[in-house]
């Protein structure tokens, strides 16, 4: 039934580094100009930093050694000057860079979120909420680091590296060569680390997402956990998962932590080589002491960018895993979309027809088997049958939450697959089995049915379904916050609110799926009156167990085993003494049976 | 932040001491580098003492190898320490949240809690490993470098420290401002989490109303706020970091200028200045890092605050100091003059109920009349405001909470199933139950047949919250779970509403005719479900307005009778027609 459960790790397809890099950098495209400015500023700041030791060298070699106090002061003031400019440059740089990277983050998050909205029920059926959340929040947050670092460290550091290398080579190419002879060794080790630790980071992210899903489920099911005194066991399971996650982390950093020591090591070796070689060169009188001092400074400057680049590379590897997970969702093609040249559904009259519809959920058995029926505009249809018979599936197909594998669902003669989904659903009022309210006020929850409804309209809708009275009794009336999923209210009250919400949307086709099961008989009487008014002239489908709710329907369809086995009015069905008769009679059986 | 360090880090002293020692050693070794450079310049190159070359080179090479090994130990162990701390912190937070009463969860969003145990703990974790390490390292560098500098030339050293107070001032300002920024960011992260969580959990509703665009816009708003806050943080950093960097660069310029003058005045050797210059970087670097460290610390202390805000909440409902543990459980429940206030408003008033062991009490009433509140008092999910609830004659507030809840099986009107197999979901009722006992419970709950019909039977994996199952199926599984618990008291809070009448009738019959008599509280709307109860209680606005059994209530011709007529009127009509 479910593809992935909380405890089970997700399976992420690996993409090539190149592919991900290109894709990530595409997000930077709109900020080309800004990036360019940032890089220019960075180069300037870097240049100052590079100039500092050079100027110091000049100061020592030329002015201090030459006893030139005036020159020394001049150079000192000059240095203060450029550092001051560098300060302002880096101020602008930080701000612009933050704006670029935060903008990109906003874009990606928005894109991912918008994309998720397009995906069909099937996607959500198969994934715990916590795991989807982990991608929208956690994984995207990790990308921030990547973008900030990419521009602020990678590109400028690369430039510094190139500059320093050029300077070093122009100063003395032999010394320069001796300083970088160790680089191939370093590159090779990095490559090895990357290959292995990339996989490990993905394991870590996957585990992390499982932890997220676990906490989500735990906190939303806390009432069950507490009433079954299951706290200890859940804690243990949680700690187990966290330990697994941390274990994965430790495994990843075992290699990742090698980065800095390796560079430390390489730079040490580089300096040894330079010293050793320079002593020989000085002997031959090829270089001056000042050159050597400057050169050793440059070696430091040479390794710093390498360190930063590898650091960037390290975070790239760490966060590639996050990028992969984000892209995986972005690459999931929504399977229920409006076709390319979808027409807007005109105002629905309300003729609904099923033509040989067969449906089964992914990797599940057949739920609807060759179902055909026709409903005329304005009719009220009650769907009756044992649980799991396929009633909900029928109404889900009308609103195109799923697509039928075979057959056609037609509304006013138009195949639902050919019309624009939004134009279709916005004309339907659907009350789901699982009543869902947002954690906001009652007013806002009802208004969800018609976003531009006035307060008066909202209250009118609530009155029509008999919710007004209880709402007014709450401490803040319509402005009472209902908490997550409406937990502040009883299920019956939630159903009334969602009923008002459906009513407010003034739908052409109304679908009530177990909409009143938790409402008491008195309130239901009021609701029934509301429904009658509401149903007048509209096609509607009602699923209910309470037969008193459905006996007024124009037609009753009895669904069993994925087929419609009986059809007719209440009286007709009672007369033919089939399944409906049985269902109806059991309701009263206890009267004769006693208990 | 301090609390994290004291409480959580002190537990793992060894993982602090080893990497700390490695760090010290590594830094100590690093101190030799400028010295070796000095020898290199002054003696090997200028003094032409060739024999020293190999020694010096071996020294530099050896130091760098040892330092990289020490560096690895240091980094790895600090990571290890931080992961231990984070496990502990997550565990404690999780345990604590679990111990909080329903009331807390009524007003708290899952998304926010997730944000606390997720992002906020991670922030602290990052700080412990990275921030602390860098902080200590820089402190040591700073202190040793200044000692050495003072030894080389105290006047130069004093000059090099001249910008220090200014840097410290900026660091302080930074800390003050950015701390607030991070708190806001952390709150916004929780809002973002909550919004996304709610949207994804309620995706079916969103789609039913074709409100995708509205939801996207709503999220975009939050997203933009989060953008603004992040920009605010960046602005603060931009206003402080570069200044601090500038000041640290200035100090080196001052040193070289002044030092240069001294050399020119022949009061200092050129070599000393070069050496001094080398150590200067060790001094400058920590100064530059100060801003960065402040930043990380502020971020994690904002998160730590949020975490400890939760940790500091005392669970309102907990064991009393000398909680009674009953030896034998009979299952008698009494309500004595119970009143219950929620948000300062009376939900229940003067309730008196006596349920003898094995009796069934049915509760009816309009939506919002207080039915659920009444039954949730039994398991002490909320505490009464007045009067008392007695379990076998003992005030439940004096009872051991665990024992109380272990002896009550509560099926709420919100069915909640975990995304595990059906078998595991039922097993929550009793971990040690055999497969046969599970089947037995499911048979009683009328769930066995439909479960067997699934391809994987009891091994069928249920989607989160039971997605993929119909409302009736979910209810039956959660009832089976409660039955398996084999508690003396069973509470069915409108837990059969989505069942068809036949199934409901069968299920209740199975319950009432079980071999063991259990005290049952049932909330239902159908006469068929309550008819056989020993007492039927009719609630209205939190007060009992009618009570009695089926027959007496029918005779009374009150509210119950009215419900009865409503539900059966056409049946009687039908009977008249047929018979």
PDB file of N, CA, C and O in Angstrom, chain B residues 326-356:
ATOM      1  N   UNK B 326      -2.081   0.445  42.724  1.00  0.00           N
ATOM      2  CA  UNK B 326      -3.107  -0.510  43.132  1.00  0.00           C
ATOM      3  C   UNK B 326      -2.609  -1.926  42.920  1.00  0.00           C
ATOM      4  O   UNK B 326      -1.941  -2.216  41.937  1.00  0.00           O
ATOM      5  N   UNK B 327      -2.976  -2.801  43.876  1.00  0.00           N
ATOM      6  CA  UNK B 327      -2.533  -4.195  43.743  1.00  0.00           C
ATOM      7  C   UNK B 327      -3.443  -4.948  42.792  1.00  0.00           C
ATOM      8  O   UNK B 327      -3.014  -5.718  41.957  1.00  0.00           O
ATOM      9  N   UNK B 328      -4.729  -4.692  42.964  1.00  0.00           N
ATOM     10  CA  UNK B 328      -5.674  -5.414  42.119  1.00  0.00           C
ATOM     11  C   UNK B 328      -6.560  -4.394  41.418  1.00  0.00           C
ATOM     12  O   UNK B 328      -7.020  -3.431  42.031  1.00  0.00           O
ATOM     13  N   UNK B 329      -6.765  -4.593  40.144  1.00  0.00           N
ATOM     14  CA  UNK B 329      -7.555  -3.632  39.392  1.00  0.00           C
ATOM     15  C   UNK B 329      -8.929  -4.220  39.121  1.00  0.00           C
ATOM     16  O   UNK B 329      -9.044  -5.330  38.602  1.00  0.00           O
ATOM     17  N   UNK B 330      -9.957  -3.488  39.506  1.00  0.00           N
ATOM     18  CA  UNK B 330     -11.301  -3.997  39.253  1.00  0.00           C
ATOM     19  C   UNK B 330     -11.950  -3.272  38.082  1.00  0.00           C
ATOM     20  O   UNK B 330     -12.653  -3.862  37.288  1.00  0.00           O
ATOM     21  N   UNK B 331     -11.681  -1.984  38.002  1.00  0.00           N
ATOM     22  CA  UNK B 331     -12.242  -1.227  36.887  1.00  0.00           C
ATOM     23  C   UNK B 331     -13.465  -0.416  37.251  1.00  0.00           C
ATOM     24  O   UNK B 331     -14.319  -0.153  36.406  1.00  0.00           O
ATOM     25  N   UNK B 332     -13.547  -0.008  38.485  1.00  0.00           N
ATOM     26  CA  UNK B 332     -14.666   0.849  38.868  1.00  0.00           C
ATOM     27  C   UNK B 332     -14.274   2.306  38.652  1.00  0.00           C
ATOM     28  O   UNK B 332     -13.221   2.754  39.082  1.00  0.00           O
ATOM     29  N   UNK B 333     -15.164   3.039  37.983  1.00  0.00           N
ATOM     30  CA  UNK B 333     -14.874   4.455  37.733  1.00  0.00           C
ATOM     31  C   UNK B 333     -15.983   5.304  38.341  1.00  0.00           C
ATOM     32  O   UNK B 333     -17.157   5.023  38.145  1.00  0.00           O
ATOM     33  N   UNK B 334     -15.573   6.311  39.110  1.00  0.00           N
ATOM     34  CA  UNK B 334     -16.551   7.244  39.665  1.00  0.00           C
ATOM     35  C   UNK B 334     -16.193   8.677  39.316  1.00  0.00           C
ATOM     36  O   UNK B 334     -15.031   9.059  39.405  1.00  0.00           O
ATOM     37  N   UNK B 335     -17.213   9.419  38.919  1.00  0.00           N
ATOM     38  CA  UNK B 335     -17.038  10.862  38.772  1.00  0.00           C
ATOM     39  C   UNK B 335     -17.774  11.493  39.945  1.00  0.00           C
ATOM     40  O   UNK B 335     -18.962  11.237  40.115  1.00  0.00           O
ATOM     41  N   UNK B 336     -17.078  12.271  40.730  1.00  0.00           N
ATOM     42  CA  UNK B 336     -17.745  12.918  41.857  1.00  0.00           C
ATOM     43  C   UNK B 336     -17.705  14.421  41.703  1.00  0.00           C
ATOM     44  O   UNK B 336     -16.651  15.037  41.826  1.00  0.00           O
ATOM     45  N   UNK B 337     -18.840  14.988  41.390  1.00  0.00           N
ATOM     46  CA  UNK B 337     -18.971  16.448  41.235  1.00  0.00           C
ATOM     47  C   UNK B 337     -17.888  17.055  40.354  1.00  0.00           C
ATOM     48  O   UNK B 337     -17.288  18.080  40.685  1.00  0.00           O
ATOM     49  N   UNK B 338     -17.665  16.410  39.246  1.00  0.00           N
ATOM     50  CA  UNK B 338     -16.548  16.847  38.407  1.00  0.00           C
ATOM     51  C   UNK B 338     -16.926  18.050  37.552  1.00  0.00           C
ATOM     52  O   UNK B 338     -17.973  18.073  36.912  1.00  0.00           O
ATOM     53  N   UNK B 339     -16.082  19.052  37.617  1.00  0.00           N
ATOM     54  CA  UNK B 339     -16.194  20.169  36.681  1.00  0.00           C
ATOM     55  C   UNK B 339     -14.857  20.295  35.977  1.00  0.00           C
ATOM     56  O   UNK B 339     -13.819  19.978  36.550  1.00  0.00           O
ATOM     57  N   UNK B 340     -14.923  20.761  34.768  1.00  0.00           N
ATOM     58  CA  UNK B 340     -13.685  20.864  33.997  1.00  0.00           C
ATOM     59  C   UNK B 340     -13.704  22.152  33.188  1.00  0.00           C
ATOM     60  O   UNK B 340     -14.669  22.453  32.490  1.00  0.00           O
ATOM     61  N   UNK B 341     -12.625  22.901  33.348  1.00  0.00           N
ATOM     62  CA  UNK B 341     -12.514  24.162  32.619  1.00  0.00           C
ATOM     63  C   UNK B 341     -11.435  24.026  31.575  1.00  0.00           C
ATOM     64  O   UNK B 341     -10.364  23.468  31.829  1.00  0.00           O
ATOM     65  N   UNK B 342     -11.699  24.551  30.398  1.00  0.00           N
ATOM     66  CA  UNK B 342     -10.668  24.603  29.364  1.00  0.00           C
ATOM     67  C   UNK B 342     -10.606  26.041  28.897  1.00  0.00           C
ATOM     68  O   UNK B 342     -11.634  26.616  28.550  1.00  0.00           O
ATOM     69  N   UNK B 343      -9.411  26.604  28.907  1.00  0.00           N
ATOM     70  CA  UNK B 343      -9.261  28.029  28.577  1.00  0.00           C
ATOM     71  C   UNK B 343     -10.234  28.891  29.372  1.00  0.00           C
ATOM     72  O   UNK B 343     -10.915  29.749  28.817  1.00  0.00           O
ATOM     73  N   UNK B 344     -10.338  28.604  30.657  1.00  0.00           N
ATOM     74  CA  UNK B 344     -11.174  29.403  31.550  1.00  0.00           C
ATOM     75  C   UNK B 344     -12.659  29.315  31.288  1.00  0.00           C
ATOM     76  O   UNK B 344     -13.428  30.154  31.743  1.00  0.00           O
ATOM     77  N   UNK B 345     -13.078  28.337  30.502  1.00  0.00           N
ATOM     78  CA  UNK B 345     -14.514  28.208  30.310  1.00  0.00           C
ATOM     79  C   UNK B 345     -14.961  26.814  30.703  1.00  0.00           C
ATOM     80  O   UNK B 345     -14.289  25.832  30.395  1.00  0.00           O
ATOM     81  N   UNK B 346     -16.084  26.741  31.384  1.00  0.00           N
ATOM     82  CA  UNK B 346     -16.555  25.433  31.825  1.00  0.00           C
ATOM     83  C   UNK B 346     -16.979  24.582  30.647  1.00  0.00           C
ATOM     84  O   UNK B 346     -17.815  24.979  29.846  1.00  0.00           O
ATOM     85  N   UNK B 347     -16.369  23.408  30.561  1.00  0.00           N
ATOM     86  CA  UNK B 347     -16.745  22.464  29.519  1.00  0.00           C
ATOM     87  C   UNK B 347     -17.653  21.406  30.151  1.00  0.00           C
ATOM     88  O   UNK B 347     -18.578  20.904  29.518  1.00  0.00           O
ATOM     89  N   UNK B 348     -17.381  21.078  31.413  1.00  0.00           N
ATOM     90  CA  UNK B 348     -18.191  20.111  32.141  1.00  0.00           C
ATOM     91  C   UNK B 348     -18.540  20.703  33.502  1.00  0.00           C
ATOM     92  O   UNK B 348     -17.727  21.400  34.103  1.00  0.00           O
ATOM     93  N   UNK B 349     -19.743  20.418  33.944  1.00  0.00           N
ATOM     94  CA  UNK B 349     -20.124  20.961  35.247  1.00  0.00           C
ATOM     95  C   UNK B 349     -20.882  19.924  36.059  1.00  0.00           C
ATOM     96  O   UNK B 349     -21.828  19.312  35.572  1.00  0.00           O
ATOM     97  N   UNK B 350     -20.432  19.739  37.297  1.00  0.00           N
ATOM     98  CA  UNK B 350     -21.104  18.856  38.256  1.00  0.00           C
ATOM     99  C   UNK B 350     -21.490  17.502  37.686  1.00  0.00           C
ATOM    100  O   UNK B 350     -22.656  17.136  37.661  1.00  0.00           O
ATOM    101  N   UNK B 351     -20.512  16.805  37.226  1.00  0.00           N
ATOM    102  CA  UNK B 351     -20.788  15.488  36.654  1.00  0.00           C
ATOM    103  C   UNK B 351     -20.636  14.429  37.750  1.00  0.00           C
ATOM    104  O   UNK B 351     -19.622  14.392  38.443  1.00  0.00           O
ATOM    105  N   UNK B 352     -21.648  13.586  37.879  1.00  0.00           N
ATOM    106  CA  UNK B 352     -21.576  12.444  38.791  1.00  0.00           C
ATOM    107  C   UNK B 352     -21.919  11.182  38.021  1.00  0.00           C
ATOM    108  O   UNK B 352     -22.981  11.083  37.433  1.00  0.00           O
ATOM    109  N   UNK B 353     -20.980  10.274  38.021  1.00  0.00           N
ATOM    110  CA  UNK B 353     -21.216   9.024  37.307  1.00  0.00           C
ATOM    111  C   UNK B 353     -20.659   7.895  38.158  1.00  0.00           C
ATOM    112  O   UNK B 353     -19.602   8.047  38.785  1.00  0.00           O
ATOM    113  N   UNK B 354     -21.354   6.770  38.174  1.00  0.00           N
ATOM    114  CA  UNK B 354     -20.757   5.596  38.782  1.00  0.00           C
ATOM    115  C   UNK B 354     -20.795   4.465  37.765  1.00  0.00           C
ATOM    116  O   UNK B 354     -21.862   4.096  37.271  1.00  0.00           O
ATOM    117  N   UNK B 355     -19.622   3.960  37.446  1.00  0.00           N
ATOM    118  CA  UNK B 355     -19.538   2.820  36.540  1.00  0.00           C
ATOM    119  C   UNK B 355     -18.939   1.665  37.317  1.00  0.00           C
ATOM    120  O   UNK B 355     -17.755   1.691  37.674  1.00  0.00           O
ATOM    121  N   UNK B 356     -19.755   0.676  37.617  1.00  0.00           N
ATOM    122  CA  UNK B 356     -19.251  -0.481  38.348  1.00  0.00           C
ATOM    123  C   UNK B 356     -18.477  -1.363  37.396  1.00  0.00           C
ATOM    124  O   UNK B 356     -18.701  -1.310  36.175  1.00  0.00           O
TER     125      UNK B 356
END
